[in-house]
Coordinates of C-alpha atoms and ligand atoms in Angstrom, one line a residue:
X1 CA 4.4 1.8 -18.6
X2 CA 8.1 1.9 -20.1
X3 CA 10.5 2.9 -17.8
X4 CA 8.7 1.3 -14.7
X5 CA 7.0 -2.0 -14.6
X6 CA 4.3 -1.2 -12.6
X7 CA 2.3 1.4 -9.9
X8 CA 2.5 0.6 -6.8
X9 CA 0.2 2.1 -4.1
X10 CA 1.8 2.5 -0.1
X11 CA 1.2 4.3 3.2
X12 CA -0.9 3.6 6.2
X13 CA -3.9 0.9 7.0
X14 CA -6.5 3.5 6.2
X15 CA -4.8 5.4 3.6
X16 CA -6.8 4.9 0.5
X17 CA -4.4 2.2 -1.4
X18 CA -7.2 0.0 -2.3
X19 CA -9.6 2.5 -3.3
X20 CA -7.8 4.8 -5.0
X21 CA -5.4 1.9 -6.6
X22 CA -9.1 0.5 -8.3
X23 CA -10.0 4.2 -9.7
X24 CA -6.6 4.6 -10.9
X25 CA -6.9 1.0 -12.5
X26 CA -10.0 1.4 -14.1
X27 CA -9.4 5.4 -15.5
X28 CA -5.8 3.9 -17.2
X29 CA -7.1 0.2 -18.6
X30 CA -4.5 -1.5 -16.0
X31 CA -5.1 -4.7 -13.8
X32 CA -5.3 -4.1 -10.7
X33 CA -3.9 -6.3 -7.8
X34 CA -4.2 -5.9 -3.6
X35 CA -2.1 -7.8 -1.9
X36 CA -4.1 -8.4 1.2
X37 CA -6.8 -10.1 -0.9
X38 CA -4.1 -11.9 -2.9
X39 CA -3.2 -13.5 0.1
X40 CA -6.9 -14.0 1.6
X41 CA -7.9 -15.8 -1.2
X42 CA -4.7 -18.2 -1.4
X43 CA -4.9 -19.0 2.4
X44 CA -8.7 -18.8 2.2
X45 CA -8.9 -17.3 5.8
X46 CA -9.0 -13.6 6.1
X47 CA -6.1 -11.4 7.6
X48 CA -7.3 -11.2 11.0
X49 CA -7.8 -14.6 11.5
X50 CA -3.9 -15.3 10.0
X51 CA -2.9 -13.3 12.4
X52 CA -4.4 -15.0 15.7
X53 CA -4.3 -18.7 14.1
X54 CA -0.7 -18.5 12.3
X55 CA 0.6 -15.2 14.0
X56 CA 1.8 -12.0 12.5
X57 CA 5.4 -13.9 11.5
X58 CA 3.9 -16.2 9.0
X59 CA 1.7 -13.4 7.8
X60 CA 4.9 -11.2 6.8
X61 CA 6.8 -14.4 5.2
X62 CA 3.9 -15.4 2.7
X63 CA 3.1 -11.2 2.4
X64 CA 7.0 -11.1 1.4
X65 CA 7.0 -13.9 -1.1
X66 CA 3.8 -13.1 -2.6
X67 CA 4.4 -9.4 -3.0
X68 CA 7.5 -10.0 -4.8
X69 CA 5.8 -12.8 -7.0
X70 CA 3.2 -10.0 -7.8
X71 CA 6.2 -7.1 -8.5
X72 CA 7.1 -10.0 -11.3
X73 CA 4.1 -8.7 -13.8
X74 CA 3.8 -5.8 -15.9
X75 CA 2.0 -2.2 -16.8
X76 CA -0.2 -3.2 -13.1
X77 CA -1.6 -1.8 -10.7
X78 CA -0.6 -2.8 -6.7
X79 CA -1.9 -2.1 -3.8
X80 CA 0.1 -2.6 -0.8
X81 CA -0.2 -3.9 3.0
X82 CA 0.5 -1.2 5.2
X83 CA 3.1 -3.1 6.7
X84 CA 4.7 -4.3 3.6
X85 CA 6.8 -1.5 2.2
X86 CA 8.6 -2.1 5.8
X87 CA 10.3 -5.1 4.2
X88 CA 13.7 -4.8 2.7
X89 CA 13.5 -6.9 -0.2
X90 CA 10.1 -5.8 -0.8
X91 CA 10.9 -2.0 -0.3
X92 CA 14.3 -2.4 -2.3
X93 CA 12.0 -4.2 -5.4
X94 CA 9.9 -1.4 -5.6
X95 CA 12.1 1.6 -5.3
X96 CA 14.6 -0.3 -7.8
X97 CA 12.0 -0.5 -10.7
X98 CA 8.6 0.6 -10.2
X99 CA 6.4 3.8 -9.7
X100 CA 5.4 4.0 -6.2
X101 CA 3.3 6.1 -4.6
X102 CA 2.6 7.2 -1.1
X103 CA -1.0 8.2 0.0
X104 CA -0.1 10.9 2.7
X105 CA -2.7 12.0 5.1
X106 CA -2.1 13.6 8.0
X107 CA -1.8 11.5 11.3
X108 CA -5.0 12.4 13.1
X109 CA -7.5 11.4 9.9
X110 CA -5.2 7.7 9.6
X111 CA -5.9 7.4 13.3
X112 CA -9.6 8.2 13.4
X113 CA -10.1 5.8 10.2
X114 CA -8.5 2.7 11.8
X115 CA -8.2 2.6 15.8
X116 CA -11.1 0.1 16.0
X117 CA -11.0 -1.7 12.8
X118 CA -11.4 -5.4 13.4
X119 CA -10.5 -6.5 10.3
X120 CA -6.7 -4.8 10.9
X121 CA -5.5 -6.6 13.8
X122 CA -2.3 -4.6 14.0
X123 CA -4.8 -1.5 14.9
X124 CA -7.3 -3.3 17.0
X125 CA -4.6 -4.8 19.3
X126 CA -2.9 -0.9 19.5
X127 CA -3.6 1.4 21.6
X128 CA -3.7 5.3 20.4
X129 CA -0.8 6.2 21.3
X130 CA 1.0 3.3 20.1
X131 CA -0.9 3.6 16.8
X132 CA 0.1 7.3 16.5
X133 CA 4.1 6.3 17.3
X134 CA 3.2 3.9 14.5
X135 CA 2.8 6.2 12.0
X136 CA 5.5 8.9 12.6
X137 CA 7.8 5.6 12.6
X138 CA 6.2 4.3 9.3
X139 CA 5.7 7.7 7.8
X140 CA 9.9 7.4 7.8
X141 CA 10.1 4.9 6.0
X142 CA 7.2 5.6 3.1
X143 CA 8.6 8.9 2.5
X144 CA 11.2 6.8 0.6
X145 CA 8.7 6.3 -2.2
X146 CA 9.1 8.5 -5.6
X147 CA 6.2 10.1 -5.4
X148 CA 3.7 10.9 -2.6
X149 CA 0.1 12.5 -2.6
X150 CA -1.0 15.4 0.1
X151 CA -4.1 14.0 0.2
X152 CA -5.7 16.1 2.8
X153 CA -8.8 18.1 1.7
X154 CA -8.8 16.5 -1.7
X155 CA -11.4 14.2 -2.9
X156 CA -10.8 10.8 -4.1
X157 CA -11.0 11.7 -7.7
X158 CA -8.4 14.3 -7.4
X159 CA -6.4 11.9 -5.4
X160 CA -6.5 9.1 -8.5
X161 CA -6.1 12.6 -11.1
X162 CA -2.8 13.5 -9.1
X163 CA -1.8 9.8 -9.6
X164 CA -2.5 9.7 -13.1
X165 CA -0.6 13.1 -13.7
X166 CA 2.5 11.9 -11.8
X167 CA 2.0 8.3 -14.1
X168 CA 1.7 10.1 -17.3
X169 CA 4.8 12.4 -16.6
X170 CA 6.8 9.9 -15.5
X171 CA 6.2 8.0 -19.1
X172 CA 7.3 11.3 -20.8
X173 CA 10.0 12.1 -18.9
X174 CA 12.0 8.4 -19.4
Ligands
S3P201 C1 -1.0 -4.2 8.0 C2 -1.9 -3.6 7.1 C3 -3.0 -4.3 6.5 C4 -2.7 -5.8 6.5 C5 -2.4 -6.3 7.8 C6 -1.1 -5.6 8.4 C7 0.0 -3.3 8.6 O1 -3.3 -3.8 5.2 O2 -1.7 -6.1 5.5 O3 -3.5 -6.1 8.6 O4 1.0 -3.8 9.2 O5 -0.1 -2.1 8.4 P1 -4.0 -2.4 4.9 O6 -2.9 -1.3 4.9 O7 -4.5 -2.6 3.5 O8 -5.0 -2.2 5.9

């Protein structure tokens, strides 16, 4: 990866980042990193239960801090939090000197995928209609990304192929 240090994968709970962010990592030789398991495994506890014993603040500070300790390696692969690319620092990190990449679906398919996840307490605690204000309000703010994928109607491997692509030409092009 010359010109940017590293791929990172945003959008929605539901969206993809993890799965396509390990197909990606695995067709390109690149490490791959999620940030929600990151932080699992350094707090031992998973992200629901930081949420109702610690409460969503503390989640967002040690998401911040280790996000930004992650942004510090190179040629990787990172999968997001939904909520983290909401962050300033974080956001202003990655737009300033990495690849990143927003899995786009359309509202309906996110909402279906997570309204009753337990493991996402921000969903389970929603209702629909605040989910689906959620999104338009989020969607804002990922549309800042470089890239995004469409990725309605395409399969998983043509998600990770479109990824690839926009990789590849973005290594030409700088
Ligand atoms: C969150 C998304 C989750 C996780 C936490 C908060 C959010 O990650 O970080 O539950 O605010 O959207 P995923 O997007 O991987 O589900």
């Amino acid at each position: 990866m010359k010109s940017k240090e590293n791929i990172v994968f945003l959008g929605m709970m539901g969206s993809g980042k993890t799965t396509i962010g390990k197909i990606v990592s695995q067709k390109l030789n690149l490490d791959f990193f999620d940030t929600d398991d990151e932080i699992e495994n350094k707090l031992d506890m998973k992200i629901s239960k930081i949420f109702s014993e610690k409460g969503e603040s503390y989640f967002r500070k040690f998401e911040e801090e280790l996000t930004l300790e992650l942004l510090k390696k190179k040629s990787v692969i990172i999968a997001l939090g939904g909520g983290a690319f909401l962050n300033n620092k974080i956001r202003k990190e990655i737009l300033d000197n990495h690849l990143s990449i927003w899995l786009k679906w359309d509202d309906k398919v996110l909402l279906d995928r997570i309204k009753d996840s337990h493991k996402r307490p921000i969903a389970f605690n929603s209702t629909k209609n605040d989910l689906s204000k959620l999104i338009k309000k989020r969607s804002n703010i990922y549309s800042k990304a470089l890239y995004y994928v469409n990725c309605n109607e395409i399969g998983k491997k043509e998600i990770a192929d479109r990824v690839i692509k926009i990789y590849e030409n973005n290594k030409i092009k700088n």
